Amino acid sequence: MSTVERTRDWLRAHPLALDAALATGVLACMAAGSFVDPHGENGTTWSARTPDALSLVLMVLGSGALVFRRRAPMKVLAATVGFSLVELFTGDPRAPVVMSAVVALYTVASATDRPTTWRVGLVTMTVLTAVAMLAGPLPWYAQENLGIFAWTGMAAAAGDAVRSRRAFVDAIRERAERAERTREEEARRRVAEERLRIARDLHDVVAHHIALVNVQAGVASHVMDKRPDQAKEALAHVREASRSALNELRATVGLLRQTGDPEAPTEPAPGLARLDELADTFRNAGLPVEVARSDQGAALPAAVDLAAYRVIQEALTNVRKHAGPGAKAEVSVVRVGDHVEVTVLDNGPGQDVVPQEGGGHGLLGMRERATAIGGSCTAGPRYGGGFRVHAILPVKNRAPALGDPV
């Protein structure tokens, strides 16, 4: 960093020192200007005249007031205008005390709004110019009088321009910071949504397959001594369910891999094309499942296809866990216009069925999946016994608009 840059940074950090330096410079200019004779024989010339004691005191007071121009700009302007008026009335020849009022007016214009600048600037220009024209031996049209009008007007205009530019730069900076905050919030929102989606997938996979493993392991333990062949079959189902769980977990966790990590599994995401396979896993676990489809096997968007599969999977898992022994499940997939309706019914007594409101993560996950693609999902007890899960999913995947009910 150069010496100039270090000095500039130090002055920005110490504005009072900067104002003191400015006041010293203004005092030097006023002192030098007091020796100039604008009415010499050969025009404006340096002369050996010496300002009187009152003019020297007014110059010192006017420049000294500028040290506090940032803290109290209006008071400093009033003081410097007062010192200038005294000089205009008494000075002969006049000393340029009005220079301090010009700097103070610039400060007011740069620190306030435009209406205030107009009001204060017009009053200052009018008072100083009128007194300069009416007081003293010079004619009203003398160049010193017109110079006061010009310098005060330029000070007000320059201060207003500096204030406008500063406000423009601040607005651009604030807009950039707001855009950066918006990008960060959007990134955090997407991360949260992705985390929630992965959590739903993990819950669906683990709840489904672990429930099957638990059932088959119980069957194997029960018939191990009397019917070893049936126990072996149950253990085979345990192995198949655990293998499927591991594969789906590997595929889900593979979504979290970074670029350059080992290649993730390429097995396609589950969908309604694997509905019969899903039903067979529950039949092998002892839950009778009937599947009825009237969707003509139409291809669905990937998100809708996955949501429908997961809703059915979670609903059947709940039936197996909560409906009790002897329960049966019915699954129907129906195409109705631009929507696919998925319904899962059971006829179990359901002594420990999770209630619809305030229930577990499974029902909440089903609702969130349906809502995320613009659909809906309801679940609750059936009249006469059993439980019903009903999901309406749009064929054309649509993200819910702002303000849609969740």
Coordinates of C-alpha atoms in Angstrom, one line a residue:
M1 CA 0.0 0.0 0.0
S2 CA 1.4 3.4 -1.0
T3 CA 1.9 6.3 1.3
V4 CA -1.0 8.2 -0.3
E5 CA -3.4 5.3 0.2
R6 CA -2.3 4.9 3.8
T7 CA -2.8 8.6 4.4
R8 CA -6.3 8.5 2.8
D9 CA -7.3 5.6 4.9
W10 CA -6.1 7.3 8.1
L11 CA -8.0 10.4 7.3
R12 CA -11.2 8.4 6.6
A13 CA -10.8 6.8 10.0
H14 CA -10.2 10.2 11.7
P15 CA -12.7 12.6 10.1
L16 CA -12.0 15.3 12.8
A17 CA -8.4 15.5 11.7
L18 CA -9.5 15.8 8.1
D19 CA -11.8 18.7 9.0
A20 CA -9.1 20.3 11.0
A21 CA -6.8 20.2 8.0
L22 CA -9.6 21.6 5.8
A23 CA -10.1 24.4 8.3
T24 CA -6.4 25.2 8.2
G25 CA -6.5 25.3 4.4
V26 CA -9.5 27.6 4.4
L27 CA -7.9 29.9 6.9
A28 CA -4.8 30.1 4.7
C29 CA -6.8 30.9 1.6
M30 CA -8.8 33.6 3.4
A31 CA -5.6 35.1 4.8
A32 CA -4.1 35.1 1.3
G33 CA -7.2 36.5 -0.3
S34 CA -7.3 39.4 2.2
F35 CA -4.1 40.7 0.6
V36 CA -5.5 40.7 -2.9
D37 CA -6.7 44.1 -4.3
P38 CA -9.4 43.5 -7.0
H39 CA -9.5 47.2 -7.8
G40 CA -5.8 47.9 -8.5
E41 CA -4.7 50.2 -11.3
N42 CA -3.8 47.1 -13.4
G43 CA -6.7 45.0 -12.3
T44 CA -6.5 42.4 -9.6
T45 CA -3.1 42.6 -7.9
W46 CA -1.3 41.7 -4.7
S47 CA -1.0 44.6 -2.4
A48 CA 0.7 45.4 0.8
R49 CA -2.6 46.1 2.6
T50 CA -3.2 44.4 5.9
P51 CA -6.6 43.2 7.1
D52 CA -7.8 44.8 10.3
A53 CA -7.9 43.0 13.6
L54 CA -11.6 42.2 13.5
S55 CA -11.3 40.7 10.0
L56 CA -8.5 38.4 11.3
V57 CA -10.6 37.3 14.3
L58 CA -13.6 36.6 12.0
M59 CA -11.4 34.6 9.7
V60 CA -10.0 32.5 12.6
L61 CA -13.5 32.0 14.0
G62 CA -15.0 31.1 10.7
S63 CA -12.3 28.6 9.8
G64 CA -12.3 27.2 13.4
A65 CA -16.1 26.5 13.2
L66 CA -15.4 24.2 10.1
V67 CA -13.7 21.7 12.4
F68 CA -17.2 20.7 13.7
R69 CA -19.0 20.8 10.3
R70 CA -19.8 17.1 10.3
R71 CA -21.1 17.0 13.9
A72 CA -23.4 20.1 13.6
P73 CA -23.6 21.2 9.9
M74 CA -26.6 23.6 10.5
K75 CA -25.1 25.3 13.5
V76 CA -21.7 25.7 11.7
L77 CA -23.5 27.2 8.7
A78 CA -25.3 29.7 10.9
A79 CA -22.1 30.7 12.7
T80 CA -20.1 31.1 9.5
V81 CA -22.9 33.1 7.9
G82 CA -23.0 35.3 11.0
F83 CA -19.3 35.9 10.8
S84 CA -19.6 36.7 7.1
L85 CA -22.4 39.2 7.7
V86 CA -20.3 41.0 10.3
E87 CA -17.4 41.2 7.9
L88 CA -19.7 42.5 5.1
F89 CA -21.0 45.3 7.3
T90 CA -17.7 46.3 8.9
G91 CA -14.8 45.3 6.6
D92 CA -13.3 47.9 4.4
P93 CA -11.6 46.6 2.5
R94 CA -13.4 43.3 3.0
A95 CA -11.7 40.0 3.8
P96 CA -13.1 36.8 2.2
V97 CA -14.7 35.5 5.4
V98 CA -17.6 34.3 3.3
M99 CA -15.4 31.5 2.1
S100 CA -16.1 29.6 5.4
A101 CA -19.8 30.0 4.8
V102 CA -19.4 28.5 1.3
V103 CA -17.7 25.4 2.7
A104 CA -20.3 25.1 5.5
L105 CA -23.2 25.3 2.9
Y106 CA -21.5 22.6 0.9
T107 CA -21.5 20.4 4.0
V108 CA -25.1 21.0 4.7
A109 CA -26.1 20.2 1.1
S110 CA -24.1 16.9 1.1
A111 CA -25.4 15.8 4.5
T112 CA -29.2 16.6 4.1
D113 CA -31.9 16.0 1.6
R114 CA -32.7 18.0 -1.5
P115 CA -35.6 20.1 -0.2
T116 CA -33.5 21.2 2.8
T117 CA -30.7 22.1 0.5
W118 CA -33.0 24.2 -1.7
R119 CA -34.4 26.1 1.3
V120 CA -31.2 26.6 3.2
G121 CA -29.2 27.4 0.0
L122 CA -31.7 30.0 -1.2
V123 CA -31.8 31.7 2.2
T124 CA -28.0 31.7 2.5
M125 CA -27.5 33.0 -1.1
T126 CA -30.2 35.7 -0.7
V127 CA -29.0 37.0 2.7
L128 CA -25.3 37.1 1.9
T129 CA -25.7 38.6 -1.6
A130 CA -28.3 41.2 -0.5
V131 CA -26.1 42.3 2.4
A132 CA -23.1 42.4 0.2
M133 CA -24.9 44.6 -2.4
L134 CA -26.5 46.9 0.2
A135 CA -23.6 47.3 2.6
G136 CA -20.2 48.8 2.0
P137 CA -18.9 51.4 -0.4
L138 CA -18.9 49.1 -3.5
P139 CA -21.8 49.3 -6.1
W140 CA -24.3 46.6 -5.9
Y141 CA -23.1 45.1 -9.3
A142 CA -19.5 44.8 -8.2
Q143 CA -17.9 41.5 -9.1
E144 CA -17.3 40.6 -5.4
N145 CA -21.0 40.8 -4.7
L146 CA -21.9 38.7 -7.8
G147 CA -19.1 36.3 -6.8
I148 CA -20.8 35.6 -3.4
F149 CA -24.0 34.6 -5.2
A150 CA -22.1 32.4 -7.7
W151 CA -20.0 30.6 -5.0
T152 CA -22.8 29.9 -2.7
G153 CA -24.9 28.5 -5.5
M154 CA -22.1 26.3 -6.7
A155 CA -21.5 25.1 -3.2
A156 CA -25.1 24.0 -2.7
A157 CA -25.2 22.3 -6.2
A158 CA -21.9 20.5 -5.6
G159 CA -23.0 19.3 -2.2
D160 CA -26.3 18.0 -3.5
A161 CA -24.5 16.2 -6.4
V162 CA -22.1 14.5 -3.9
R163 CA -25.1 13.5 -1.7
S164 CA -26.9 12.0 -4.7
R165 CA -23.9 10.1 -5.9
R166 CA -23.2 8.8 -2.4
A167 CA -26.9 7.6 -2.1
F168 CA -26.6 6.0 -5.6
V169 CA -23.5 4.1 -4.6
D170 CA -25.0 3.0 -1.3
A171 CA -28.1 1.8 -3.1
I172 CA -26.0 -0.3 -5.5
R173 CA -24.0 -1.7 -2.6
E174 CA -27.2 -2.5 -0.6
R175 CA -28.7 -4.1 -3.7
A176 CA -25.7 -6.3 -4.2
E177 CA -25.6 -7.3 -0.5
R178 CA -29.3 -8.1 -0.7
A179 CA -28.8 -10.2 -3.8
E180 CA -26.0 -12.0 -2.1
R181 CA -28.2 -12.7 1.0
T182 CA -31.0 -13.9 -1.3
R183 CA -28.6 -16.3 -3.1
E184 CA -27.4 -17.6 0.3
E185 CA -31.0 -18.1 1.6
E186 CA -32.0 -19.8 -1.7
A187 CA -29.0 -22.1 -1.4
R188 CA -29.8 -22.9 2.3
R189 CA -33.5 -23.5 1.3
R190 CA -32.5 -25.9 -1.5
V191 CA -30.1 -27.7 0.8
A192 CA -32.9 -28.1 3.4
E193 CA -35.3 -29.4 0.8
E194 CA -32.8 -31.9 -0.5
R195 CA -32.0 -33.0 3.1
L196 CA -35.7 -33.5 3.7
R197 CA -36.2 -35.5 0.5
I198 CA -33.2 -37.7 1.3
A199 CA -34.6 -38.2 4.8
R200 CA -38.0 -39.3 3.3
D201 CA -36.2 -41.8 1.0
L202 CA -34.2 -43.2 3.8
H203 CA -37.3 -43.5 6.0
D204 CA -39.3 -45.2 3.3
V205 CA -36.5 -47.7 2.5
V206 CA -35.6 -48.5 6.1
A207 CA -39.1 -48.7 7.4
H208 CA -40.3 -51.0 4.6
H209 CA -37.4 -53.4 4.5
I210 CA -36.7 -53.6 8.2
A211 CA -40.4 -54.3 8.8
L212 CA -40.2 -57.2 6.4
V213 CA -37.0 -58.5 7.9
N214 CA -38.6 -58.3 11.4
V215 CA -41.6 -60.3 10.3
Q216 CA -39.6 -63.0 8.4
A217 CA -37.1 -63.3 11.2
G218 CA -40.0 -63.9 13.6
V219 CA -41.4 -66.5 11.3
A220 CA -38.1 -68.3 11.0
S221 CA -37.6 -68.3 14.8
H222 CA -41.1 -69.7 15.3
V223 CA -40.8 -72.6 12.8
M224 CA -37.1 -73.3 13.1
D225 CA -37.4 -76.5 15.1
K226 CA -40.6 -78.0 13.6
R227 CA -40.5 -76.8 9.9
P228 CA -36.9 -76.1 9.0
D229 CA -37.8 -75.8 5.2
Q230 CA -40.2 -73.0 6.0
A231 CA -37.6 -71.4 8.2
K232 CA -35.1 -71.5 5.4
E233 CA -37.6 -69.9 3.1
A234 CA -38.2 -67.1 5.6
L235 CA -34.5 -66.6 6.1
A236 CA -34.2 -66.3 2.3
H237 CA -36.8 -63.6 2.3
V238 CA -34.8 -61.9 5.1
R239 CA -31.7 -62.0 3.0
E240 CA -33.6 -60.7 -0.1
A241 CA -35.2 -57.8 1.9
S242 CA -31.9 -56.9 3.5
R243 CA -30.2 -56.9 0.1
S244 CA -32.9 -54.7 -1.4
A245 CA -32.6 -52.3 1.6
L246 CA -28.8 -52.1 1.1
N247 CA -29.1 -51.5 -2.6
E248 CA -31.7 -48.7 -2.1
L249 CA -29.6 -47.2 0.7
R250 CA -26.6 -47.2 -1.5
A251 CA -28.5 -45.5 -4.3
T252 CA -29.8 -42.9 -2.0
V253 CA -26.5 -42.2 -0.3
G254 CA -24.9 -42.1 -3.8
L255 CA -26.8 -38.8 -4.3
L256 CA -24.6 -37.3 -1.7
R257 CA -21.3 -38.1 -3.5
Q258 CA -19.1 -35.3 -4.6
T259 CA -17.6 -35.0 -8.1
G260 CA -14.6 -37.4 -8.3
D261 CA -16.0 -39.9 -5.8
P262 CA -16.4 -43.5 -6.9
E263 CA -19.2 -44.0 -9.3
A264 CA -22.6 -44.3 -7.7
P265 CA -25.0 -47.2 -8.5
T266 CA -26.9 -46.8 -11.8
E267 CA -30.0 -48.7 -10.7
P268 CA -33.1 -46.7 -11.7
A269 CA -35.3 -45.2 -9.0
P270 CA -38.3 -47.3 -8.0
G271 CA -41.6 -46.6 -9.7
L272 CA -45.0 -48.1 -10.4
A273 CA -43.3 -50.5 -12.9
R274 CA -42.1 -52.3 -9.9
L275 CA -45.4 -52.3 -8.1
D276 CA -46.0 -56.1 -8.5
E277 CA -42.5 -56.8 -7.2
L278 CA -43.3 -54.6 -4.2
A279 CA -46.6 -56.4 -3.6
D280 CA -44.8 -59.8 -3.7
T281 CA -42.4 -58.7 -0.9
F282 CA -45.4 -58.1 1.3
R283 CA -47.2 -61.3 0.2
N284 CA -44.0 -63.2 1.1
A285 CA -44.2 -61.5 4.6
G286 CA -47.7 -62.9 5.1
L287 CA -49.8 -59.9 4.1
P288 CA -52.3 -60.6 1.3
V289 CA -52.1 -57.7 -1.2
E290 CA -54.5 -57.2 -4.2
V291 CA -53.4 -54.8 -6.9
A292 CA -55.8 -53.2 -9.4
R293 CA -54.5 -50.8 -12.0
S294 CA -56.5 -48.8 -14.6
D295 CA -53.8 -46.3 -15.5
Q296 CA -53.1 -48.1 -18.8
G297 CA -49.4 -48.3 -17.8
A298 CA -48.9 -44.7 -18.9
A299 CA -45.5 -43.2 -18.4
L300 CA -45.4 -40.7 -15.5
P301 CA -42.8 -38.0 -14.7
A302 CA -40.0 -39.5 -12.6
A303 CA -40.9 -37.5 -9.5
V304 CA -44.6 -38.5 -9.7
D305 CA -43.7 -42.1 -10.4
L306 CA -41.4 -42.2 -7.4
A307 CA -43.9 -40.5 -5.2
A308 CA -46.7 -42.9 -6.1
Y309 CA -44.4 -45.9 -5.4
R310 CA -43.2 -44.5 -2.0
V311 CA -46.8 -43.7 -0.9
I312 CA -47.9 -47.3 -1.6
Q313 CA -44.7 -48.7 0.0
E314 CA -45.2 -46.6 3.2
A315 CA -49.0 -47.4 3.3
L316 CA -48.4 -51.2 3.0
T317 CA -45.6 -51.0 5.6
N318 CA -48.1 -49.3 8.0
V319 CA -50.7 -52.0 7.2
R320 CA -48.1 -54.8 8.0
K321 CA -47.1 -53.1 11.2
H322 CA -50.4 -51.8 12.6
A323 CA -53.3 -53.6 11.0
G324 CA -52.9 -56.8 13.0
P325 CA -53.1 -60.5 12.1
G326 CA -55.4 -61.5 9.3
A327 CA -55.5 -58.2 7.7
K328 CA -55.6 -57.8 3.9
A329 CA -54.6 -54.8 1.7
E330 CA -56.0 -53.5 -1.5
V331 CA -54.0 -51.2 -3.8
S332 CA -55.5 -49.3 -6.7
V333 CA -53.9 -47.0 -9.2
V334 CA -56.4 -45.1 -11.4
R335 CA -55.8 -42.5 -14.0
V336 CA -58.4 -39.7 -13.7
G337 CA -57.9 -36.9 -16.3
D338 CA -54.7 -35.1 -15.6
H339 CA -54.2 -36.9 -12.2
V340 CA -53.3 -40.4 -10.9
E341 CA -55.2 -41.5 -7.8
V342 CA -53.4 -44.0 -5.6
T343 CA -55.5 -45.7 -2.9
V344 CA -54.4 -48.3 -0.3
L345 CA -57.1 -49.9 1.9
D346 CA -56.9 -52.5 4.6
N347 CA -59.5 -54.2 6.8
G348 CA -57.5 -54.7 9.9
P349 CA -58.7 -53.7 13.4
G350 CA -55.6 -51.5 13.7
Q351 CA -55.3 -51.3 17.5
D352 CA -52.2 -49.2 17.4
V353 CA -52.8 -47.3 14.2
V354 CA -50.9 -44.0 14.1
P355 CA -53.5 -41.2 14.0
Q356 CA -53.7 -38.9 11.0
E357 CA -53.0 -35.7 12.9
G358 CA -49.8 -35.4 14.8
G359 CA -48.7 -38.9 13.7
G360 CA -45.4 -40.4 12.8
H361 CA -42.9 -39.6 10.1
G362 CA -44.4 -42.0 7.6
L363 CA -47.8 -40.2 7.2
L364 CA -46.0 -36.9 7.2
G365 CA -43.6 -38.1 4.6
M366 CA -46.4 -39.2 2.3
R367 CA -48.1 -35.8 2.6
E368 CA -44.9 -34.0 1.9
R369 CA -44.1 -36.1 -1.1
A370 CA -47.5 -35.4 -2.6
T371 CA -47.4 -31.7 -1.8
A372 CA -43.9 -31.3 -3.2
I373 CA -45.2 -32.2 -6.7
G374 CA -48.4 -30.3 -6.5
G375 CA -50.7 -33.2 -5.3
S376 CA -52.3 -34.1 -2.0
C377 CA -52.5 -37.1 0.3
T378 CA -55.0 -37.9 3.0
A379 CA -55.0 -40.8 5.5
G380 CA -57.4 -41.9 8.1
P381 CA -59.6 -44.7 9.5
R382 CA -62.3 -46.2 7.4
Y383 CA -66.0 -46.5 8.4
G384 CA -66.5 -50.0 9.7
G385 CA -62.8 -50.6 10.4
G386 CA -59.5 -50.5 8.7
F387 CA -57.5 -47.6 7.3
R388 CA -57.4 -45.7 4.1
V389 CA -54.6 -43.8 2.3
H390 CA -55.6 -41.8 -0.7
A391 CA -53.1 -39.7 -2.8
I392 CA -54.0 -37.5 -5.8
L393 CA -50.9 -36.8 -7.9
P394 CA -50.7 -34.7 -11.1
V395 CA -49.5 -36.4 -14.3
K396 CA -47.6 -33.2 -15.2
N397 CA -45.2 -32.5 -12.4
R398 CA -45.7 -29.1 -10.9
A399 CA -44.0 -27.4 -8.0
P400 CA -46.5 -25.8 -5.6
A401 CA -46.8 -22.1 -6.0
L402 CA -46.2 -19.6 -3.3
G403 CA -49.2 -19.6 -1.0
D404 CA -50.4 -23.0 -1.9
P405 CA -51.6 -25.0 1.2
V406 CA -49.1 -27.5 2.5

